XYZ file of C-alpha atoms in Angstrom:
726
model
C 146.817 247.665 93.965
C 145.302 247.415 97.365
C 141.976 246.270 96.023
C 143.775 243.388 94.418
C 145.516 242.602 97.708
C 142.265 242.643 99.654
C 140.493 240.429 97.403
C 143.202 237.773 97.479
C 143.374 237.820 101.189
C 139.612 238.138 102.153
C 138.770 234.613 102.517
C 141.823 233.853 104.544
C 141.364 236.854 106.873
C 137.609 235.993 107.253
C 138.398 232.253 107.953
C 140.841 233.559 110.765
C 138.279 235.784 112.241
C 135.485 233.165 112.149
C 137.507 230.557 113.877
C 138.426 232.816 116.532
C 134.974 234.273 117.062
C 133.177 231.115 116.841
C 135.543 229.386 119.182
C 135.072 232.103 121.715
C 131.373 232.257 121.449
C 131.169 228.552 121.821
C 132.266 228.854 125.367
C 130.464 232.124 125.934
C 128.234 230.662 128.812
C 131.111 229.118 130.787
C 133.704 232.009 131.287
C 134.106 231.321 134.828
C 135.202 227.603 134.126
C 137.760 228.262 131.357
C 141.263 229.495 131.601
C 141.952 233.004 130.356
C 145.140 234.295 128.675
C 147.892 235.727 130.761
C 149.019 239.330 130.425
C 151.758 239.777 127.923
C 154.626 241.855 129.335
C 157.264 243.398 127.005
C 160.177 245.620 127.390
C 160.042 247.517 124.214
C 160.560 250.730 125.943
C 163.223 249.647 128.284
C 160.581 248.957 131.130
C 158.233 246.184 131.710
C 154.823 247.147 130.490
C 151.599 245.409 129.373
C 151.828 244.930 125.563
C 148.339 246.699 125.215
C 149.951 249.894 126.697
C 152.726 250.246 124.262
C 151.842 252.085 121.034
C 154.001 249.949 118.727
C 153.198 246.854 116.473
C 154.671 244.102 118.643
C 154.491 240.220 118.583
C 155.809 238.726 121.715
C 156.571 234.888 121.921
C 157.206 233.474 125.363
C 159.140 230.560 126.432
C 155.881 228.272 126.549
C 154.938 229.313 122.918
C 158.608 228.635 121.753
C 158.454 225.277 123.291
C 155.078 224.356 121.731
C 156.320 225.450 118.450
C 159.553 223.494 118.821
C 161.479 226.566 118.128
C 165.186 226.168 118.906
C 166.565 229.019 116.842
C 165.386 232.341 115.455
C 165.027 230.921 111.926
C 162.291 228.640 113.314
C 160.049 231.715 113.690
C 160.661 232.928 110.106
C 157.053 232.330 109.030
C 155.293 232.967 112.299
C 155.168 236.593 112.444
C 153.277 238.438 109.457
C 155.229 240.968 107.511
C 158.474 239.520 109.001
C 161.024 237.161 107.199
C 163.955 235.509 108.973
C 166.277 234.282 106.209
C 166.436 234.236 102.464
C 168.984 231.624 102.042
C 170.251 228.366 103.556
C 173.572 229.649 104.569
C 173.952 230.935 108.209
C 175.415 234.042 106.689
C 172.297 234.416 104.512
C 170.132 235.323 107.522
C 168.613 238.160 105.801
C 165.969 239.977 108.013
C 163.019 241.527 106.423
C 160.433 243.522 108.339
C 157.623 245.472 106.402
C 159.327 244.645 103.051
C 162.615 246.286 104.088
C 165.623 244.120 103.623
C 169.425 244.622 103.625
C 171.348 241.549 103.318
C 174.578 243.465 104.165
C 176.996 241.067 102.554
C 179.514 244.014 102.668
C 181.286 244.996 106.033
C 180.612 248.639 105.008
C 176.748 248.147 105.174
C 174.522 247.469 108.060
C 170.930 245.794 107.876
C 167.988 247.785 108.623
C 166.878 245.502 111.444
C 168.674 245.236 114.715
C 168.917 241.881 116.810
C 169.473 242.377 120.461
C 170.296 239.806 123.096
C 169.488 241.134 126.684
C 169.562 244.619 125.319
C 173.020 244.098 123.472
C 173.152 244.412 119.745
C 174.507 241.132 118.566
C 176.639 242.317 115.534
C 176.763 241.309 111.979
C 174.500 238.772 109.887
C 176.299 235.769 110.903
C 175.147 236.248 114.587
C 171.452 236.860 113.695
C 170.152 233.254 113.830
C 170.488 232.923 117.600
C 169.895 229.760 119.424
C 167.105 229.637 122.039
C 168.118 227.131 124.679
C 167.158 229.670 127.700
C 165.156 232.305 126.070
C 162.225 233.781 128.181
C 160.809 235.717 125.396
C 161.344 236.959 121.786
C 159.746 240.362 120.825
C 159.268 241.400 117.133
C 159.097 245.285 116.934
C 157.809 245.991 113.537
C 158.566 249.542 112.063
C 161.417 251.874 112.934
C 162.691 251.905 116.487
C 164.988 254.759 116.137
C 164.434 256.193 119.722
C 165.417 253.543 122.227
C 166.824 250.959 119.869
C 169.048 253.246 117.844
C 171.616 250.933 116.103
C 170.244 250.701 112.559
C 166.730 249.711 113.430
C 165.153 251.652 110.618
C 162.855 248.703 109.780
C 162.460 247.035 113.238
C 164.028 245.257 116.014
C 164.096 241.698 117.217
C 164.771 241.734 121.032
C 165.621 238.279 122.825
C 165.551 238.238 126.464
C 167.037 235.141 128.387
C 165.760 233.766 131.524
C 167.536 235.057 134.437
C 169.429 232.817 136.970
C 166.663 231.643 139.355
C 166.293 231.693 143.264
C 165.384 227.927 143.045
C 166.927 225.118 141.147
C 165.366 224.796 137.670
C 166.218 223.595 134.328
C 165.233 221.446 131.251
C 166.928 218.945 128.880
C 165.629 217.981 125.433
C 166.943 215.124 123.081
C 165.916 215.369 119.389
C 166.405 213.040 116.576
C 165.008 213.033 113.070
C 165.619 212.351 109.349
C 168.663 213.614 107.456
C 170.799 212.656 110.411
C 169.375 215.347 112.742
C 170.399 214.961 116.346
C 170.105 217.748 118.811
C 170.535 218.163 122.499
C 169.447 221.344 124.261
C 169.345 222.178 127.953
C 169.844 224.742 130.849
C 170.421 224.526 134.629
C 169.667 227.439 136.883
C 169.834 227.964 140.651
C 171.316 229.634 143.683
C 175.119 229.507 144.253
C 174.941 231.497 147.505
C 171.539 231.651 149.041
C 170.139 235.242 148.699
C 173.220 236.475 147.147
C 174.570 234.806 143.984
C 172.588 232.774 141.354
C 173.936 231.131 138.326
C 172.752 229.553 135.121
C 174.398 227.429 132.291
C 172.746 226.812 129.017
C 174.239 224.502 126.292
C 173.243 223.078 122.895
C 174.652 220.724 120.304
C 173.369 219.907 116.831
C 174.398 217.728 113.910
C 172.598 217.287 110.564
C 173.388 215.443 107.511
C 172.741 217.025 104.011
C 169.512 216.770 102.035
C 170.786 218.036 98.644
C 173.003 216.000 96.204
C 176.199 217.139 94.368
C 175.946 215.574 90.980
C 179.654 216.122 90.434
C 180.690 213.396 92.814
C 177.436 212.153 94.598
C 178.328 213.866 97.884
C 175.712 215.594 100.097
C 175.273 219.147 101.103
C 173.161 220.798 103.767
C 175.121 219.324 106.686
C 175.687 221.254 109.827
C 177.616 220.822 113.062
C 176.723 223.431 115.701
C 177.330 223.962 119.432
C 177.337 226.638 122.026
C 177.236 227.464 125.765
C 175.945 230.520 127.752
C 176.799 231.142 131.245
C 175.208 233.811 133.429
C 175.790 235.019 136.953
C 173.401 237.286 138.895
C 174.566 238.894 142.138
C 172.176 240.832 144.690
C 174.407 242.238 147.238
C 171.559 244.571 148.460
C 167.857 245.060 147.829
C 168.800 248.069 145.585
C 171.527 246.622 143.510
C 171.537 243.748 140.898
C 174.509 242.703 139.010
C 174.206 240.468 135.925
C 177.181 238.810 133.972
C 176.658 236.693 130.805
C 179.118 235.237 128.338
C 178.458 232.871 125.344
C 180.342 231.052 122.814
C 179.002 229.513 119.706
C 180.404 227.623 116.873
C 178.957 226.459 113.308
C 180.630 224.301 110.708
C 178.644 223.071 107.693
C 178.657 222.392 103.947
C 175.543 224.364 103.099
C 173.321 223.770 100.312
C 173.538 227.297 98.613
C 171.688 227.091 95.366
C 171.462 225.184 92.175
C 171.265 226.129 88.454
C 167.659 225.789 87.405
C 167.932 227.475 84.013
C 171.179 227.576 81.648
C 173.234 225.580 79.388
C 174.517 223.479 82.280
C 171.309 223.260 84.229
C 170.573 220.623 86.745
C 168.315 218.307 85.057
C 167.851 215.776 87.903
C 165.556 218.109 89.789
C 165.307 219.999 93.061
C 168.101 219.756 95.752
C 170.733 218.818 93.065
C 173.697 220.918 92.240
C 176.974 220.473 90.349
C 180.108 221.827 92.096
C 183.608 220.609 91.407
C 184.716 222.335 94.703
C 182.935 221.459 97.907
C 181.447 224.543 99.593
C 181.901 224.817 103.339
C 181.176 227.499 105.971
C 182.561 228.163 109.542
C 181.299 230.737 112.028
C 182.524 231.636 115.456
C 180.630 234.245 117.565
C 180.798 235.092 121.184
C 180.232 237.858 123.554
C 180.185 238.988 127.224
C 178.113 241.711 128.948
C 177.906 243.111 132.464
C 174.503 244.663 133.339
C 174.123 246.680 136.557
C 170.807 247.780 137.892
C 170.623 250.176 140.879
C 167.352 251.298 142.356
C 167.714 254.918 143.735
C 165.943 256.133 146.806
C 163.613 258.280 144.543
C 162.326 255.151 142.947
C 164.279 255.801 139.770
C 166.509 252.998 138.461
C 170.038 253.377 136.883
C 171.074 250.726 134.405
C 174.529 250.323 132.969
C 175.360 247.780 130.053
C 178.922 247.145 129.164
C 179.253 244.560 126.243
C 181.653 243.030 123.874
C 180.925 240.892 120.993
C 182.959 239.326 118.228
C 182.302 237.124 115.115
C 184.312 235.527 112.520
C 183.033 233.904 109.261
C 184.828 231.945 106.598
C 183.626 230.278 103.589
C 184.964 228.320 100.688
C 182.830 227.985 97.627
C 182.674 226.985 93.918
C 182.225 230.128 91.746
C 180.969 228.678 88.615
C 178.288 226.005 89.452
C 178.833 224.108 86.343
C 180.447 220.916 87.321
C 183.938 222.118 85.951
C 186.991 222.916 88.223
C 187.025 226.386 86.934
C 187.145 228.814 90.006
C 186.737 228.824 93.705
C 186.638 231.522 96.286
C 187.787 231.882 100.033
C 185.973 234.678 102.063
C 187.005 235.719 105.436
C 185.220 238.216 107.619
C 185.596 239.238 111.118
C 184.037 241.750 113.323
C 184.416 243.078 116.881
C 181.711 245.366 118.580
C 182.154 247.140 121.852
C 179.282 249.072 123.404
C 178.354 251.019 126.689
C 174.904 252.051 127.467
C 173.747 254.217 130.545
C 169.997 254.596 131.336
C 167.967 256.307 133.822
C 164.384 255.282 134.161
C 161.664 256.932 136.353
C 159.295 254.856 138.527
C 156.535 252.957 136.777
C 152.920 253.730 137.495
C 153.421 257.501 137.729
C 151.646 260.296 135.867
C 155.083 260.997 134.092
C 157.209 257.981 132.987
C 160.359 258.513 131.153
C 163.788 256.935 130.173
C 166.774 258.986 129.309
C 170.206 257.395 128.214
C 173.560 257.682 126.390
C 175.141 255.134 124.107
C 178.558 254.523 122.700
C 179.553 251.796 120.368
C 182.701 250.830 118.374
C 182.710 248.329 115.577
C 185.929 247.125 113.738
C 185.340 244.707 110.839
C 187.756 243.388 108.206
C 187.473 241.116 105.071
C 189.642 239.148 102.838
C 188.152 237.819 99.603
C 190.360 236.018 97.129
C 189.197 234.124 94.083
C 191.314 231.575 92.458
C 191.600 230.062 89.032
C 190.834 226.276 89.022
C 192.903 223.857 87.179
C 190.466 223.479 84.358
C 190.157 227.170 83.509
C 193.945 227.495 84.041
C 194.333 225.006 81.120
C 191.954 226.771 78.929
C 193.682 230.172 79.471
C 197.241 228.580 79.347
C 198.352 230.094 82.893
C 199.748 228.444 85.795
C 197.398 226.690 88.358
C 196.310 228.660 91.435
C 196.555 232.054 90.056
C 194.120 234.615 91.426
C 191.404 236.386 89.412
C 190.615 238.736 92.195
C 191.667 239.641 95.713
C 190.365 242.227 98.177
C 191.393 243.519 101.654
C 189.543 245.984 103.620
C 188.782 247.182 107.001
C 185.850 249.521 108.305
C 185.894 251.085 111.898
C 182.807 252.761 113.138
C 182.510 254.873 116.225
C 178.907 255.657 117.205
C 177.376 258.024 119.722
C 173.755 258.521 120.755
C 171.696 260.387 123.292
C 168.101 259.471 123.716
C 164.836 260.221 125.786
C 161.334 258.886 125.838
C 158.745 260.130 128.040
C 154.879 259.155 128.499
C 152.687 261.554 130.246
C 149.239 260.124 131.453
C 147.531 263.534 131.273
C 143.880 262.092 132.001
C 142.264 258.861 133.106
C 142.213 257.337 129.633
C 144.826 259.319 127.756
C 148.613 259.067 127.521
C 150.966 260.922 125.154
C 154.444 259.896 124.444
C 157.228 262.024 122.941
C 160.739 260.722 122.379
C 163.818 261.451 120.309
C 167.293 260.226 119.844
C 170.289 261.904 118.209
C 172.868 259.433 116.427
C 176.026 260.352 115.196
C 178.530 257.856 113.398
C 182.114 258.173 112.179
C 183.269 255.573 109.764
C 186.819 255.008 108.504
C 187.636 252.696 105.453
C 190.960 251.029 104.294
C 190.455 249.408 100.984
C 192.422 247.617 98.239
C 191.272 245.649 95.322
C 193.897 243.552 93.444
C 194.276 241.926 90.111
C 197.172 239.812 91.505
C 198.211 238.097 88.339
C 197.083 240.701 85.783
C 194.231 238.762 84.233
C 192.030 241.744 83.824
C 188.809 240.470 85.240
C 188.650 243.347 87.723
C 190.583 246.604 87.824
C 193.159 247.265 90.456
C 191.716 249.891 92.931
C 193.768 251.441 95.790
C 195.229 251.171 98.424
C 192.904 253.894 99.256
C 191.265 255.453 102.474
C 187.848 257.062 102.928
C 185.736 258.373 105.724
C 182.041 259.001 106.400
C 180.542 260.994 109.158
C 176.904 261.869 109.801
C 174.179 262.299 112.425
C 170.469 262.477 112.519
C 167.715 263.164 115.066
C 164.902 260.755 115.069
C 161.833 261.725 116.878
C 158.652 259.737 117.862
C 155.341 260.781 119.218
C 152.109 258.983 120.018
C 148.737 259.333 121.620
C 147.031 256.470 123.320
C 143.329 256.321 124.364
C 141.704 253.673 126.710
C 138.152 253.348 125.593
C 137.714 250.982 128.535
C 139.754 248.391 130.331
C 139.489 246.120 127.365
C 140.242 248.318 124.331
C 143.205 250.633 123.893
C 143.543 252.645 120.603
C 146.842 254.626 119.540
C 148.235 256.825 116.798
C 152.012 256.972 116.435
C 154.638 258.863 114.376
C 158.159 257.316 114.378
C 161.212 257.971 112.356
C 164.257 255.863 111.511
C 167.909 256.571 110.258
C 170.481 254.344 108.972
C 173.936 255.727 108.146
C 175.654 255.715 104.970
C 178.573 253.547 104.495
C 180.924 251.898 101.908
C 180.574 249.404 99.217
C 183.282 246.886 100.227
C 182.653 244.492 97.390
C 183.663 243.766 93.910
C 183.968 247.134 92.403
C 184.318 248.385 88.801
C 185.446 251.880 89.703
C 186.312 253.659 92.918
C 183.603 256.159 92.246
C 181.032 253.582 93.483
C 182.887 253.263 96.884
C 180.332 255.047 99.129
C 176.675 255.629 99.472
C 174.443 257.957 101.630
C 172.199 257.450 104.678
C 168.639 256.416 104.308
C 165.577 257.812 106.433
C 161.944 256.852 106.994
C 158.910 258.476 108.405
C 156.408 255.924 109.864
C 152.686 256.827 110.448
C 150.672 254.058 112.230
C 147.150 253.705 113.676
C 146.430 250.746 115.894
C 144.056 249.030 118.400
C 144.691 246.471 121.083
C 142.104 244.535 122.756
C 141.208 241.937 125.332
C 138.014 240.122 124.230
C 135.503 237.595 125.492
C 136.413 237.870 129.162
C 140.126 237.498 128.635
C 140.103 234.621 126.507
C 141.095 236.405 123.360
C 143.601 239.219 122.655
C 143.838 241.031 119.285
C 146.189 243.724 117.968
C 145.735 245.506 114.593
C 147.900 248.153 113.068
C 147.455 250.201 109.881
C 150.721 251.993 108.750
C 152.280 254.123 106.005
C 156.126 254.351 105.737
C 157.820 256.995 103.525
C 161.432 256.226 102.734
C 164.038 258.544 101.517
C 167.417 257.363 99.875
C 166.674 253.758 100.451
C 169.915 251.858 100.158
C 169.731 249.209 97.379
C 172.281 246.656 96.184
C 172.494 245.763 92.385
C 174.756 243.461 90.387
C 176.413 244.501 87.184
C 177.004 241.385 84.930
C 179.285 243.245 82.561
C 181.986 244.082 85.208
C 181.082 241.215 87.782
C 180.752 243.930 90.457
C 178.125 244.996 92.993
C 176.894 248.416 93.403
C 175.096 249.839 96.507
C 173.178 253.134 95.648
C 170.408 255.269 97.037
C 166.973 254.986 95.541
C 165.157 258.313 95.559
C 161.961 257.296 97.251
C 160.044 254.195 98.288
C 156.719 253.672 100.241
C 155.253 250.904 102.286
C 151.520 250.755 103.160
C 150.153 247.857 105.218
C 147.958 246.287 107.975
C 149.113 243.960 110.569
C 146.760 241.733 112.612
C 147.678 239.443 115.418
C 145.150 237.166 117.115
C 145.453 234.800 120.134
C 142.415 232.911 121.647
C 141.854 230.419 124.604
C 138.316 229.360 123.828
C 138.587 226.440 126.457
C 141.152 225.329 128.828
C 142.119 222.697 126.255
C 142.276 224.702 123.013
C 144.540 227.535 122.034
C 144.464 229.198 118.677
C 146.760 232.032 117.267
C 146.605 233.676 113.878
C 148.391 236.479 112.195
C 147.732 238.444 108.954
C 149.948 241.071 107.101
C 149.314 242.972 104.074
C 151.682 245.036 102.205
C 151.994 247.385 99.289
C 155.771 248.105 99.126
C 157.050 249.760 96.019
C 159.595 252.544 94.746
C 157.957 255.839 94.113
C 161.042 257.138 92.287
C 164.045 255.044 91.230
C 166.506 255.358 88.289
C 168.859 252.503 88.481
C 172.572 252.439 87.611
C 171.743 251.460 84.079
C 169.206 254.489 83.615
C 166.132 252.130 83.831
C 162.957 253.531 85.620
C 161.926 251.341 88.362
C 159.020 253.355 89.538
C 156.249 251.103 90.632
C 158.484 248.038 91.217
C 158.029 245.957 94.279
C 160.670 246.110 96.908
C 162.608 242.776 97.267
C 161.068 240.235 99.554
C 157.853 242.261 100.259
C 154.843 239.652 99.896
C 151.459 241.392 99.472
C 149.999 238.868 101.963
C 151.551 236.748 104.623
C 149.450 234.848 107.161
C 149.890 232.080 109.810
C 147.468 230.138 111.695
C 148.025 227.552 114.620
C 145.843 225.654 116.863
C 146.696 223.327 119.815
C 144.354 221.063 121.634
C 145.345 219.280 124.998
C 143.543 216.714 127.036
C 143.995 214.368 129.883
C 144.207 210.478 129.274
C 144.397 209.870 133.019
C 145.908 211.505 136.190
C 149.488 210.985 135.033
C 149.231 211.318 131.361
C 148.063 214.046 129.085
C 148.189 214.258 125.354
C 148.289 217.327 122.756
C 148.154 217.923 119.021
C 149.212 220.979 117.209
C 148.696 222.110 113.648
C 150.377 225.162 112.128
C 150.062 226.754 108.744
C 151.883 229.724 107.062
C 151.239 231.409 103.743
C 153.492 233.895 101.861
C 152.526 235.617 98.743
C 154.836 235.620 95.684
C 157.671 238.132 95.855
C 160.727 239.365 93.750
C 164.198 238.978 95.170
C 165.506 241.810 92.821
C 164.679 245.572 92.373
C 164.266 244.947 88.644
C 161.275 242.536 89.461
C 162.674 240.100 86.738
C 159.859 237.614 85.977
C 162.454 234.906 85.569
C 163.352 235.522 89.257
C 159.831 235.551 90.740
C 159.268 233.584 93.844
C 155.919 231.913 93.630
C 153.535 231.864 96.599
C 153.667 228.856 99.016
C 151.939 227.480 101.974
C 153.838 225.349 104.794
C 152.245 223.068 107.238
C 153.755 221.840 110.457
C 152.395 219.266 112.916
C 153.393 218.161 116.401
C 151.695 215.579 118.760
C 152.754 214.361 122.037
C 152.285 212.961 125.567
C 153.059 214.725 128.846
C 154.281 211.908 131.239
C 154.048 212.383 135.024
C 155.833 215.444 136.356
C 157.827 217.328 133.714
C 158.375 214.798 130.964
C 157.157 215.251 127.417
C 157.514 212.969 124.471
C 156.544 214.342 121.031
C 156.783 213.659 117.290
C 156.845 216.325 114.714
C 156.996 217.230 111.153
C 157.842 220.464 109.363
C 156.900 221.242 105.812
C 154.450 218.338 106.348
C 153.388 218.158 102.681
C 156.906 218.265 101.369
C 156.047 221.388 99.367
C 158.782 222.570 96.943
C 159.144 226.295 97.259
C 161.895 228.871 96.481
C 163.469 231.369 98.903
C 165.838 233.058 96.577
C 166.457 233.217 92.849
C 168.988 235.187 90.700
C 169.330 235.425 87.008
C 172.703 236.565 85.441
C 175.458 235.832 83.146
C 177.927 233.281 84.671
C 181.226 234.279 85.842
C 182.746 232.733 82.716
C 180.596 234.450 80.210
C 183.534 235.817 78.487
C 184.187 232.303 76.963
C 181.635 231.300 74.019
C 180.261 228.260 75.566
C 179.209 230.177 78.807
C 177.708 233.304 77.029
C 174.121 232.788 78.207
C 171.888 233.850 81.032
C 171.890 231.456 84.081
C 169.231 231.220 86.802
C 170.137 229.839 90.167
C 167.608 228.981 92.661
C 167.626 228.328 96.415
C 164.749 225.947 97.638
C 163.550 225.830 101.057
C 164.042 222.912 103.190
C 161.985 219.457 102.301
C 159.894 217.726 104.757
C 161.758 216.900 108.158
C 160.338 214.951 111.041
C 161.608 213.627 114.375
C 160.925 212.576 117.895
C 161.841 214.584 120.915
C 161.999 213.914 124.487
C 162.042 216.721 127.091
C 162.321 217.007 130.766
C 161.680 220.033 132.954
C 162.421 220.503 136.591
């Protein structure tokens, strides 16, 4: 299969390499007169290090690069990093994170995703919190592969770490105003500076966003895809002595919208008018609140060691109202409510940097309490057909899951020779989960069986080691070999059930083997990172839908493997030109898996695992006069075809697509920028999710057919943005 992948990707990879190589050689005789790339500093191992010294596949995007891309939320980076997908749907709650072909949407409160999102070292919580806004972000780090040593909260596929700008010693800030089509209006800004000179510093960041819909409801001509979002983050930094730093942060965020969820593209009641049309008698809406607070204390010991304590609390609430039949009849609607609270405490001791032996040791405790209520109602039209009173419920469920997690970890790097460094690490994680569950058939309609009330519990632990060896060939080239492991605890299938026997599932595990190289090229004007990896999964947690019982089932696939290559390149051929590129290759499939129907899925692709993903961006800047500069930026991203389901149903296949973005602007005087932009410049129609199944009303003869629903990615959007920085 890899021969096929290599043939399909060869031309694009060669093009990327030639662009970078030729651009760098073009200025080979004028190195002294051109700018070089800055050192990239990351905190993937809980200390500041040069990215080239860290034996992990990492992509770091700093504040300047975020601004150049116009990224104001994590989803804007969904096509930037190869082998990473941020979002497989248009609802905020559908921010499914996929790294190296491993995805877990985790619609159930009894299941966690395989990717952890961290904000200043704090786990953000459940899926509704993943699409973090970026008003004051210093850097976003994408850590690909299991991070089970230091980032221990279900990071079996990888971690996304966001670091905010600390309150500054001098007054600084920015403000952006953005307006575009589909009623897009956005304001983003922050202000930072001293509150008491030398002792107390503060920062406030805020954003507001409103958008109209780009999809049409054929039922009544209304629009969907609208969103109203706002939030604020406040931070305080105190330095009572040269050894002690105390940071406090708090944030509040709100989202209200009428999302474009999907549309029927195949079925008796398919939407004939075309893309971005749907037919819902009940208007869907979504409401999300998420917030949090964290106290981080750093103390420098006389020995040069640093002691860090992070005490954090986060909470989220998600509510949605949705049409359940998609067919233009008032047959059924649902109301889903889900809330979660997450408390954590972490203690770390880190040795001084730059020593022969560097290490970090720590303890971690977390408590998560989540609950859900999911009633489904009979609409007036179906009530008339069935001859029952209006407003009866066909389904109701109430559940609560409480999780206590404990962990101890250590990671040490020994520089045993001038050019050699070895790293050993390990983490022991233990989780205790308790479930309270009841599934109701409130009016005895027989759509689902009544189950419970019942209680259940789960407990389990795992030691996840890591080991790596790094060799510096010279100051420009580093090579590494890494073994890492990951663990994601089992849980509960808090969803529509056909039987209580399907209430729980087991933990999953992975072993990752990786070879990589990191280099500085052409006198510091180019940086390249490449990784080749093989991941062996055991008991992979997989979600399947049963159309006969309208139930969802989470089980453990026996074995799956992922093999791949990742290449990341950045070049600054001249002071005016910047180029970045990325290439990801994947062969992700089930090695052994008998599904719940007895079907053999060996050899099937894992969901949302493209064989090839690639990105290329170039930005050219120049001066018009002493006060005015200009720039133009072009970006392209390609994603190969994928399947969203484990059965690899050809009716659900998501075809490959290429997205182009463009930005151009003027830099006016000191700190002002005016720019115009377009995303999906060619207005490409592409699907991000697709499902084929029997409709909810398939027990009625007119609806006894297979129906395909498709979610298309956003159409072309464009706008104008004005930014001031000071």
